[in-house]
Amino acid sequence: MNILIFGPNGSGKGTQGAILKEKYGMDHIESGAIFRSHIKGGTELGKKAKAYIDRGDLVPDDITIPMVLETLAKSKDKGWLLDGFPRSLAQAEALDKALESSGMRLDYVVEIVLERKIARDRIMGRRLCVNDNNHPNHIAIDAIRPAEKDGKLVCRVCGGELSTRADDQDEAAINKRHDIYYDDKTGTMAAVDYFKKKGNVKVISVDGSVPIQEVTGLILKQLA
Ligand code: AMP
């Protein structure tokens, strides 16, 4: 099964993606995480992408599109859940074309709908676990508040160390990422509309403002 998952930064898309990956045994491909691992590894691609990411800008398509398509091809047999791509109408069109020519089929599009202000507040408070970025930890949401050990906040799932992402604490970078997401002319909302209008793939839209388990329930109910 191949799925695209959409949602503004802060909508819980990564958390839901990790749950779906576990349930269906598919690969969870996160474009942002691939970039961060390139930056950490000091690769040429990472060096080129870093300045864009720090500002909250999109990394140019000539870097991003081939990187994502190569990763998808490796997961052809297992199936994939793609998170963070496409982020623009142009990327949606490129993906659609590439899937057609590679014989891969898109089965579902999952869209997590969340108001911009709620998404922004959620980003600032989220904390990332060193062992798994998708272990949910948030300093302002009771249900997923980090645990405490020796007076320090640690991951509520595994006790791992917590950190923040620089682009999550920078209001200008958050605003830019959301400008891109909520842009329904050429941005990410336009990419979602592209698949809605195409009509040959089931689009599952769920309310992202309810607790994590409820969002999961809403998605699973329709992923039959
Ligand atoms: P994320 O982890 O999804 O918030 O992505 C972090 C950053 O990686 C984004 O702000 C962009 O700079 C870059 N990025 C991730 N996915 C894409 C994409 N599909 N196109 C261009 N840049 C991307």
PDB file of C-alpha atoms and ligand atoms in Angstrom:
ATOM      1  CA  MET A   1       0.000   0.000   0.000  1.00  0.00           C
ATOM      2  CA  ASN A   2       1.258   3.499  -0.869  1.00  0.00           C
ATOM      3  CA  ILE A   3       0.025   6.561   1.024  1.00  0.00           C
ATOM      4  CA  LEU A   4       0.685  10.306   0.951  1.00  0.00           C
ATOM      5  CA  ILE A   5       0.167  12.075   4.266  1.00  0.00           C
ATOM      6  CA  PHE A   6      -0.461  15.824   4.380  1.00  0.00           C
ATOM      7  CA  GLY A   7      -0.817  18.226   7.305  1.00  0.00           C
ATOM      8  CA  PRO A   8       0.767  21.518   8.393  1.00  0.00           C
ATOM      9  CA  ASN A   9       3.941  21.334  10.492  1.00  0.00           C
ATOM     10  CA  GLY A  10       2.645  20.726  14.000  1.00  0.00           C
ATOM     11  CA  SER A  11      -0.440  18.736  12.955  1.00  0.00           C
ATOM     12  CA  GLY A  12       0.861  15.408  14.282  1.00  0.00           C
ATOM     13  CA  LYS A  13       1.572  14.067  10.813  1.00  0.00           C
ATOM     14  CA  GLY A  14       4.849  12.430  11.885  1.00  0.00           C
ATOM     15  CA  THR A  15       3.176  10.767  14.884  1.00  0.00           C
ATOM     16  CA  GLN A  16       0.326   9.374  12.782  1.00  0.00           C
ATOM     17  CA  GLY A  17       2.811   8.304  10.126  1.00  0.00           C
ATOM     18  CA  ALA A  18       4.798   6.287  12.662  1.00  0.00           C
ATOM     19  CA  ILE A  19       1.581   4.552  13.817  1.00  0.00           C
ATOM     20  CA  LEU A  20       0.566   3.667  10.237  1.00  0.00           C
ATOM     21  CA  LYS A  21       4.072   2.422   9.447  1.00  0.00           C
ATOM     22  CA  GLU A  22       3.896   0.074  12.433  1.00  0.00           C
ATOM     23  CA  LYS A  23       0.417  -1.180  11.569  1.00  0.00           C
ATOM     24  CA  TYR A  24       0.954  -1.798   7.850  1.00  0.00           C
ATOM     25  CA  GLY A  25       4.693  -2.600   7.845  1.00  0.00           C
ATOM     26  CA  MET A  26       5.398   0.021   5.203  1.00  0.00           C
ATOM     27  CA  ASP A  27       8.390   2.378   4.968  1.00  0.00           C
ATOM     28  CA  HIS A  28       7.804   5.833   6.478  1.00  0.00           C
ATOM     29  CA  ILE A  29       9.620   8.266   4.220  1.00  0.00           C
ATOM     30  CA  GLU A  30       9.988  11.798   5.630  1.00  0.00           C
ATOM     31  CA  SER A  31      11.624  14.289   3.274  1.00  0.00           C
ATOM     32  CA  GLY A  32      12.595  16.611   6.158  1.00  0.00           C
ATOM     33  CA  ALA A  33      14.206  13.732   8.076  1.00  0.00           C
ATOM     34  CA  ILE A  34      16.181  12.654   4.987  1.00  0.00           C
ATOM     35  CA  PHE A  35      17.524  16.217   4.704  1.00  0.00           C
ATOM     36  CA  ARG A  36      18.396  16.322   8.419  1.00  0.00           C
ATOM     37  CA  SER A  37      20.324  13.055   8.154  1.00  0.00           C
ATOM     38  CA  HIS A  38      22.273  14.449   5.173  1.00  0.00           C
ATOM     39  CA  ILE A  39      23.093  17.572   7.203  1.00  0.00           C
ATOM     40  CA  LYS A  40      24.205  15.455  10.159  1.00  0.00           C
ATOM     41  CA  GLY A  41      26.353  13.295   7.892  1.00  0.00           C
ATOM     42  CA  GLY A  42      27.953  16.362   6.271  1.00  0.00           C
ATOM     43  CA  THR A  43      27.082  15.235   2.710  1.00  0.00           C
ATOM     44  CA  GLU A  44      27.171  17.567  -0.312  1.00  0.00           C
ATOM     45  CA  LEU A  45      23.369  17.416  -0.495  1.00  0.00           C
ATOM     46  CA  GLY A  46      23.138  18.314   3.206  1.00  0.00           C
ATOM     47  CA  LYS A  47      25.446  21.308   2.725  1.00  0.00           C
ATOM     48  CA  LYS A  48      23.319  22.572  -0.169  1.00  0.00           C
ATOM     49  CA  ALA A  49      20.034  22.103   1.719  1.00  0.00           C
ATOM     50  CA  LYS A  50      20.968  23.509   5.142  1.00  0.00           C
ATOM     51  CA  ALA A  51      20.511  27.246   4.534  1.00  0.00           C
ATOM     52  CA  TYR A  52      17.054  26.724   3.005  1.00  0.00           C
ATOM     53  CA  ILE A  53      15.949  24.534   5.898  1.00  0.00           C
ATOM     54  CA  ASP A  54      17.208  26.958   8.568  1.00  0.00           C
ATOM     55  CA  ARG A  55      15.134  29.738   6.986  1.00  0.00           C
ATOM     56  CA  GLY A  56      12.032  27.578   6.558  1.00  0.00           C
ATOM     57  CA  ASP A  57      12.277  27.843   2.758  1.00  0.00           C
ATOM     58  CA  LEU A  58      11.725  24.941   0.409  1.00  0.00           C
ATOM     59  CA  VAL A  59      14.878  23.207  -0.763  1.00  0.00           C
ATOM     60  CA  PRO A  60      14.949  23.623  -4.587  1.00  0.00           C
ATOM     61  CA  ASP A  61      13.132  20.995  -6.652  1.00  0.00           C
ATOM     62  CA  ASP A  62      16.245  19.919  -8.567  1.00  0.00           C
ATOM     63  CA  ILE A  63      17.664  18.649  -5.249  1.00  0.00           C
ATOM     64  CA  THR A  64      14.448  17.486  -3.556  1.00  0.00           C
ATOM     65  CA  ILE A  65      12.534  15.689  -6.301  1.00  0.00           C
ATOM     66  CA  PRO A  66      15.276  13.219  -7.381  1.00  0.00           C
ATOM     67  CA  MET A  67      16.168  12.560  -3.725  1.00  0.00           C
ATOM     68  CA  VAL A  68      12.578  11.613  -2.849  1.00  0.00           C
ATOM     69  CA  LEU A  69      11.925   9.614  -6.018  1.00  0.00           C
ATOM     70  CA  GLU A  70      15.069   7.543  -5.468  1.00  0.00           C
ATOM     71  CA  THR A  71      13.973   6.766  -1.921  1.00  0.00           C
ATOM     72  CA  LEU A  72      10.471   5.756  -3.061  1.00  0.00           C
ATOM     73  CA  ALA A  73      11.842   3.393  -5.700  1.00  0.00           C
ATOM     74  CA  LYS A  74      13.752   1.519  -2.962  1.00  0.00           C
ATOM     75  CA  SER A  75      10.481   0.974  -1.072  1.00  0.00           C
ATOM     76  CA  LYS A  76       8.501  -0.204  -4.085  1.00  0.00           C
ATOM     77  CA  ASP A  77       8.025  -3.759  -2.808  1.00  0.00           C
ATOM     78  CA  LYS A  78       7.294  -2.933   0.824  1.00  0.00           C
ATOM     79  CA  GLY A  79       4.970   0.006   0.169  1.00  0.00           C
ATOM     80  CA  TRP A  80       5.477   3.518   1.501  1.00  0.00           C
ATOM     81  CA  LEU A  81       3.956   6.330   3.465  1.00  0.00           C
ATOM     82  CA  LEU A  82       5.353   9.604   2.162  1.00  0.00           C
ATOM     83  CA  ASP A  83       5.419  12.533   4.587  1.00  0.00           C
ATOM     84  CA  GLY A  84       6.598  16.070   3.722  1.00  0.00           C
ATOM     85  CA  PHE A  85       6.442  15.597  -0.040  1.00  0.00           C
ATOM     86  CA  PRO A  86       4.857  16.919  -2.222  1.00  0.00           C
ATOM     87  CA  ARG A  87       4.831  20.394  -0.706  1.00  0.00           C
ATOM     88  CA  SER A  88       3.859  22.275  -3.868  1.00  0.00           C
ATOM     89  CA  LEU A  89       1.702  21.842  -6.935  1.00  0.00           C
ATOM     90  CA  ALA A  90       4.837  21.384  -9.070  1.00  0.00           C
ATOM     91  CA  GLN A  91       6.060  18.569  -6.789  1.00  0.00           C
ATOM     92  CA  ALA A  92       2.599  16.917  -6.905  1.00  0.00           C
ATOM     93  CA  GLU A  93       2.675  16.920 -10.696  1.00  0.00           C
ATOM     94  CA  ALA A  94       6.242  15.565 -10.766  1.00  0.00           C
ATOM     95  CA  LEU A  95       5.325  12.812  -8.304  1.00  0.00           C
ATOM     96  CA  ASP A  96       2.220  11.840 -10.246  1.00  0.00           C
ATOM     97  CA  LYS A  97       4.216  11.563 -13.468  1.00  0.00           C
ATOM     98  CA  ALA A  98       7.020   9.587 -11.816  1.00  0.00           C
ATOM     99  CA  LEU A  99       4.565   7.138 -10.223  1.00  0.00           C
ATOM    100  CA  GLU A 100       2.881   6.535 -13.549  1.00  0.00           C
ATOM    101  CA  SER A 101       6.122   5.818 -15.349  1.00  0.00           C
ATOM    102  CA  SER A 102       7.447   3.552 -12.583  1.00  0.00           C
ATOM    103  CA  GLY A 103       4.258   1.518 -12.322  1.00  0.00           C
ATOM    104  CA  MET A 104       3.711   2.498  -8.662  1.00  0.00           C
ATOM    105  CA  ARG A 105       0.169   3.232  -7.621  1.00  0.00           C
ATOM    106  CA  LEU A 106      -1.002   5.768  -5.054  1.00  0.00           C
ATOM    107  CA  ASP A 107      -3.680   4.136  -2.878  1.00  0.00           C
ATOM    108  CA  TYR A 108      -4.634   6.866  -0.405  1.00  0.00           C
ATOM    109  CA  VAL A 109      -4.078  10.500   0.441  1.00  0.00           C
ATOM    110  CA  VAL A 110      -4.475  11.306   4.146  1.00  0.00           C
ATOM    111  CA  GLU A 111      -4.990  14.977   5.005  1.00  0.00           C
ATOM    112  CA  ILE A 112      -4.795  16.162   8.630  1.00  0.00           C
ATOM    113  CA  VAL A 113      -6.736  19.421   8.816  1.00  0.00           C
ATOM    114  CA  LEU A 114      -5.646  21.942  11.442  1.00  0.00           C
ATOM    115  CA  GLU A 115      -6.040  25.696  11.901  1.00  0.00           C
ATOM    116  CA  ARG A 116      -2.851  27.657  11.405  1.00  0.00           C
ATOM    117  CA  LYS A 117      -2.765  29.172  14.901  1.00  0.00           C
ATOM    118  CA  ILE A 118      -3.148  25.806  16.639  1.00  0.00           C
ATOM    119  CA  ALA A 119      -0.427  24.307  14.409  1.00  0.00           C
ATOM    120  CA  ARG A 120       1.941  27.167  15.259  1.00  0.00           C
ATOM    121  CA  ASP A 121       1.439  26.794  19.018  1.00  0.00           C
ATOM    122  CA  ARG A 122       2.009  23.068  18.755  1.00  0.00           C
ATOM    123  CA  ILE A 123       5.338  23.459  16.926  1.00  0.00           C
ATOM    124  CA  MET A 124       6.895  25.697  19.575  1.00  0.00           C
ATOM    125  CA  GLY A 125       6.112  23.222  22.378  1.00  0.00           C
ATOM    126  CA  ARG A 126       7.116  19.987  20.726  1.00  0.00           C
ATOM    127  CA  ARG A 127      10.242  18.195  21.875  1.00  0.00           C
ATOM    128  CA  LEU A 128      12.149  15.649  19.813  1.00  0.00           C
ATOM    129  CA  CYS A 129      13.382  12.382  21.259  1.00  0.00           C
ATOM    130  CA  VAL A 130      16.954  11.445  20.388  1.00  0.00           C
ATOM    131  CA  ASN A 131      15.856   7.833  19.743  1.00  0.00           C
ATOM    132  CA  ASP A 132      12.789   8.532  17.583  1.00  0.00           C
ATOM    133  CA  ASN A 133      11.614  11.940  16.375  1.00  0.00           C
ATOM    134  CA  ASN A 134       8.076  10.640  16.215  1.00  0.00           C
ATOM    135  CA  HIS A 135       7.754   9.739  19.902  1.00  0.00           C
ATOM    136  CA  PRO A 136       5.153  12.363  20.819  1.00  0.00           C
ATOM    137  CA  ASN A 137       6.360  14.833  23.477  1.00  0.00           C
ATOM    138  CA  HIS A 138       4.863  18.271  24.024  1.00  0.00           C
ATOM    139  CA  ILE A 139       5.392  20.590  26.975  1.00  0.00           C
ATOM    140  CA  ALA A 140       1.887  22.142  26.726  1.00  0.00           C
ATOM    141  CA  ILE A 141      -0.278  19.086  25.992  1.00  0.00           C
ATOM    142  CA  ASP A 142      -1.076  17.071  29.132  1.00  0.00           C
ATOM    143  CA  ALA A 143      -1.636  13.757  27.342  1.00  0.00           C
ATOM    144  CA  ILE A 144       1.856  13.783  25.832  1.00  0.00           C
ATOM    145  CA  ARG A 145       3.821  15.802  28.367  1.00  0.00           C
ATOM    146  CA  PRO A 146       7.453  14.591  28.628  1.00  0.00           C
ATOM    147  CA  ALA A 147       8.469  12.561  31.685  1.00  0.00           C
ATOM    148  CA  GLU A 148      10.933  13.901  34.262  1.00  0.00           C
ATOM    149  CA  LYS A 149      14.187  12.277  35.353  1.00  0.00           C
ATOM    150  CA  ASP A 150      16.701  13.885  37.725  1.00  0.00           C
ATOM    151  CA  GLY A 151      14.951  17.232  37.276  1.00  0.00           C
ATOM    152  CA  LYS A 152      15.221  17.008  33.456  1.00  0.00           C
ATOM    153  CA  LEU A 153      12.516  16.441  30.888  1.00  0.00           C
ATOM    154  CA  VAL A 154      12.938  13.132  29.031  1.00  0.00           C
ATOM    155  CA  CYS A 155      10.943  11.258  26.388  1.00  0.00           C
ATOM    156  CA  ARG A 156       7.645   9.973  27.782  1.00  0.00           C
ATOM    157  CA  VAL A 157       7.864   6.852  25.559  1.00  0.00           C
ATOM    158  CA  CYS A 158      11.464   5.662  26.029  1.00  0.00           C
ATOM    159  CA  GLY A 159      13.171   8.019  28.511  1.00  0.00           C
ATOM    160  CA  GLY A 160      15.489   9.319  25.771  1.00  0.00           C
ATOM    161  CA  GLU A 161      17.021  12.781  25.777  1.00  0.00           C
ATOM    162  CA  LEU A 162      14.883  15.552  24.309  1.00  0.00           C
ATOM    163  CA  SER A 163      15.837  18.438  22.071  1.00  0.00           C
ATOM    164  CA  THR A 164      14.204  21.126  19.933  1.00  0.00           C
ATOM    165  CA  ARG A 165      14.692  21.783  16.232  1.00  0.00           C
ATOM    166  CA  ALA A 166      16.152  25.238  15.482  1.00  0.00           C
ATOM    167  CA  ASP A 167      13.516  25.854  12.790  1.00  0.00           C
ATOM    168  CA  ASP A 168      10.786  25.027  15.355  1.00  0.00           C
ATOM    169  CA  GLN A 169      11.854  27.813  17.708  1.00  0.00           C
ATOM    170  CA  ASP A 170      12.179  30.516  15.041  1.00  0.00           C
ATOM    171  CA  GLU A 171       8.864  32.302  14.434  1.00  0.00           C
ATOM    172  CA  ALA A 172       9.922  33.586  11.018  1.00  0.00           C
ATOM    173  CA  ALA A 173      10.837  30.057   9.874  1.00  0.00           C
ATOM    174  CA  ILE A 174       7.553  28.650  11.260  1.00  0.00           C
ATOM    175  CA  ASN A 175       5.585  31.360   9.445  1.00  0.00           C
ATOM    176  CA  LYS A 176       7.335  30.647   6.173  1.00  0.00           C
ATOM    177  CA  ARG A 177       6.667  26.901   6.459  1.00  0.00           C
ATOM    178  CA  HIS A 178       2.994  27.623   7.142  1.00  0.00           C
ATOM    179  CA  ASP A 179       2.756  30.188   4.319  1.00  0.00           C
ATOM    180  CA  ILE A 180       3.897  27.399   2.006  1.00  0.00           C
ATOM    181  CA  TYR A 181       1.520  24.811   3.526  1.00  0.00           C
ATOM    182  CA  TYR A 182      -1.654  26.929   3.504  1.00  0.00           C
ATOM    183  CA  ASP A 183      -1.030  28.339  -0.015  1.00  0.00           C
ATOM    184  CA  ASP A 184      -3.823  26.885  -2.150  1.00  0.00           C
ATOM    185  CA  LYS A 185      -2.577  28.410  -5.416  1.00  0.00           C
ATOM    186  CA  THR A 186       0.845  26.783  -5.826  1.00  0.00           C
ATOM    187  CA  GLY A 187       1.735  25.509  -2.319  1.00  0.00           C
ATOM    188  CA  THR A 188       0.901  22.384  -0.348  1.00  0.00           C
ATOM    189  CA  MET A 189      -2.872  22.927  -0.213  1.00  0.00           C
ATOM    190  CA  ALA A 190      -2.739  23.159  -4.006  1.00  0.00           C
ATOM    191  CA  ALA A 191      -0.970  19.776  -4.021  1.00  0.00           C
ATOM    192  CA  VAL A 192      -3.764  18.296  -1.861  1.00  0.00           C
ATOM    193  CA  ASP A 193      -6.375  19.790  -4.227  1.00  0.00           C
ATOM    194  CA  TYR A 194      -4.525  18.295  -7.185  1.00  0.00           C
ATOM    195  CA  PHE A 195      -5.165  14.785  -5.831  1.00  0.00           C
ATOM    196  CA  LYS A 196      -8.739  15.628  -4.765  1.00  0.00           C
ATOM    197  CA  LYS A 197      -9.530  16.828  -8.282  1.00  0.00           C
ATOM    198  CA  LYS A 198      -7.831  13.886  -9.967  1.00  0.00           C
ATOM    199  CA  GLY A 199     -10.470  11.699  -8.410  1.00  0.00           C
ATOM    200  CA  ASN A 200      -8.706   8.346  -8.899  1.00  0.00           C
ATOM    201  CA  VAL A 201      -7.315   8.166  -5.367  1.00  0.00           C
ATOM    202  CA  LYS A 202      -9.274   8.128  -2.102  1.00  0.00           C
ATOM    203  CA  VAL A 203      -8.619  11.288  -0.067  1.00  0.00           C
ATOM    204  CA  ILE A 204      -9.177  10.881   3.684  1.00  0.00           C
ATOM    205  CA  SER A 205      -9.505  14.240   5.472  1.00  0.00           C
ATOM    206  CA  VAL A 206      -9.493  14.157   9.278  1.00  0.00           C
ATOM    207  CA  ASP A 207      -9.731  16.765  12.037  1.00  0.00           C
ATOM    208  CA  GLY A 208      -6.262  17.129  13.591  1.00  0.00           C
ATOM    209  CA  SER A 209      -7.405  19.107  16.629  1.00  0.00           C
ATOM    210  CA  VAL A 210      -8.591  16.056  18.596  1.00  0.00           C
ATOM    211  CA  PRO A 211      -6.291  13.776  20.695  1.00  0.00           C
ATOM    212  CA  ILE A 212      -3.748  11.537  18.921  1.00  0.00           C
ATOM    213  CA  GLN A 213      -5.707   8.271  19.374  1.00  0.00           C
ATOM    214  CA  GLU A 214      -8.865   9.861  17.988  1.00  0.00           C
ATOM    215  CA  VAL A 215      -7.041  11.098  14.893  1.00  0.00           C
ATOM    216  CA  THR A 216      -5.631   7.580  14.419  1.00  0.00           C
ATOM    217  CA  GLY A 217      -9.137   6.107  14.804  1.00  0.00           C
ATOM    218  CA  LEU A 218     -10.543   8.498  12.186  1.00  0.00           C
ATOM    219  CA  ILE A 219      -7.814   7.563   9.714  1.00  0.00           C
ATOM    220  CA  LEU A 220      -7.974   3.792  10.273  1.00  0.00           C
ATOM    221  CA  LYS A 221     -11.765   3.754   9.915  1.00  0.00           C
ATOM    222  CA  GLN A 222     -11.413   4.981   6.343  1.00  0.00           C
ATOM    223  CA  LEU A 223      -8.259   3.100   5.354  1.00  0.00           C
ATOM    224  CA  ALA A 224     -10.116  -0.135   4.861  1.00  0.00           C
TER     225      ALA A 224
HETATM  226  P1  AMP B   1       9.908  19.014   7.892  1.00  0.00           P
HETATM  227  O1  AMP B   1      10.727  18.108   8.741  1.00  0.00           O
HETATM  228  O2  AMP B   1       8.891  18.299   7.059  1.00  0.00           O
HETATM  229  O3  AMP B   1       9.337  20.159   8.669  1.00  0.00           O
HETATM  230  O4  AMP B   1      10.933  19.670   6.824  1.00  0.00           O
HETATM  231  C1  AMP B   1      11.993  20.490   7.259  1.00  0.00           C
HETATM  232  C2  AMP B   1      12.507  21.321   6.104  1.00  0.00           C
HETATM  233  O5  AMP B   1      13.042  20.462   5.070  1.00  0.00           O
HETATM  234  C3  AMP B   1      11.475  22.175   5.368  1.00  0.00           C
HETATM  235  O6  AMP B   1      11.210  23.398   6.051  1.00  0.00           O
HETATM  236  C4  AMP B   1      12.167  22.393   4.034  1.00  0.00           C
HETATM  237  O7  AMP B   1      13.221  23.358   4.134  1.00  0.00           O
HETATM  238  C5  AMP B   1      12.823  21.040   3.777  1.00  0.00           C
HETATM  239  N1  AMP B   1      11.890  20.157   3.040  1.00  0.00           N
HETATM  240  C6  AMP B   1      11.246  19.058   3.500  1.00  0.00           C
HETATM  241  N2  AMP B   1      10.455  18.528   2.556  1.00  0.00           N
HETATM  242  C7  AMP B   1      10.602  19.311   1.456  1.00  0.00           C
HETATM  243  C8  AMP B   1      10.024  19.311   0.153  1.00  0.00           C
HETATM  244  N3  AMP B   1       9.110  18.394  -0.207  1.00  0.00           N
HETATM  245  N4  AMP B   1      10.419  20.281  -0.730  1.00  0.00           N
HETATM  246  C9  AMP B   1      11.324  21.204  -0.384  1.00  0.00           C
HETATM  247  N5  AMP B   1      11.886  21.295   0.835  1.00  0.00           N
HETATM  248  C10 AMP B   1      11.531  20.356   1.757  1.00  0.00           C
END
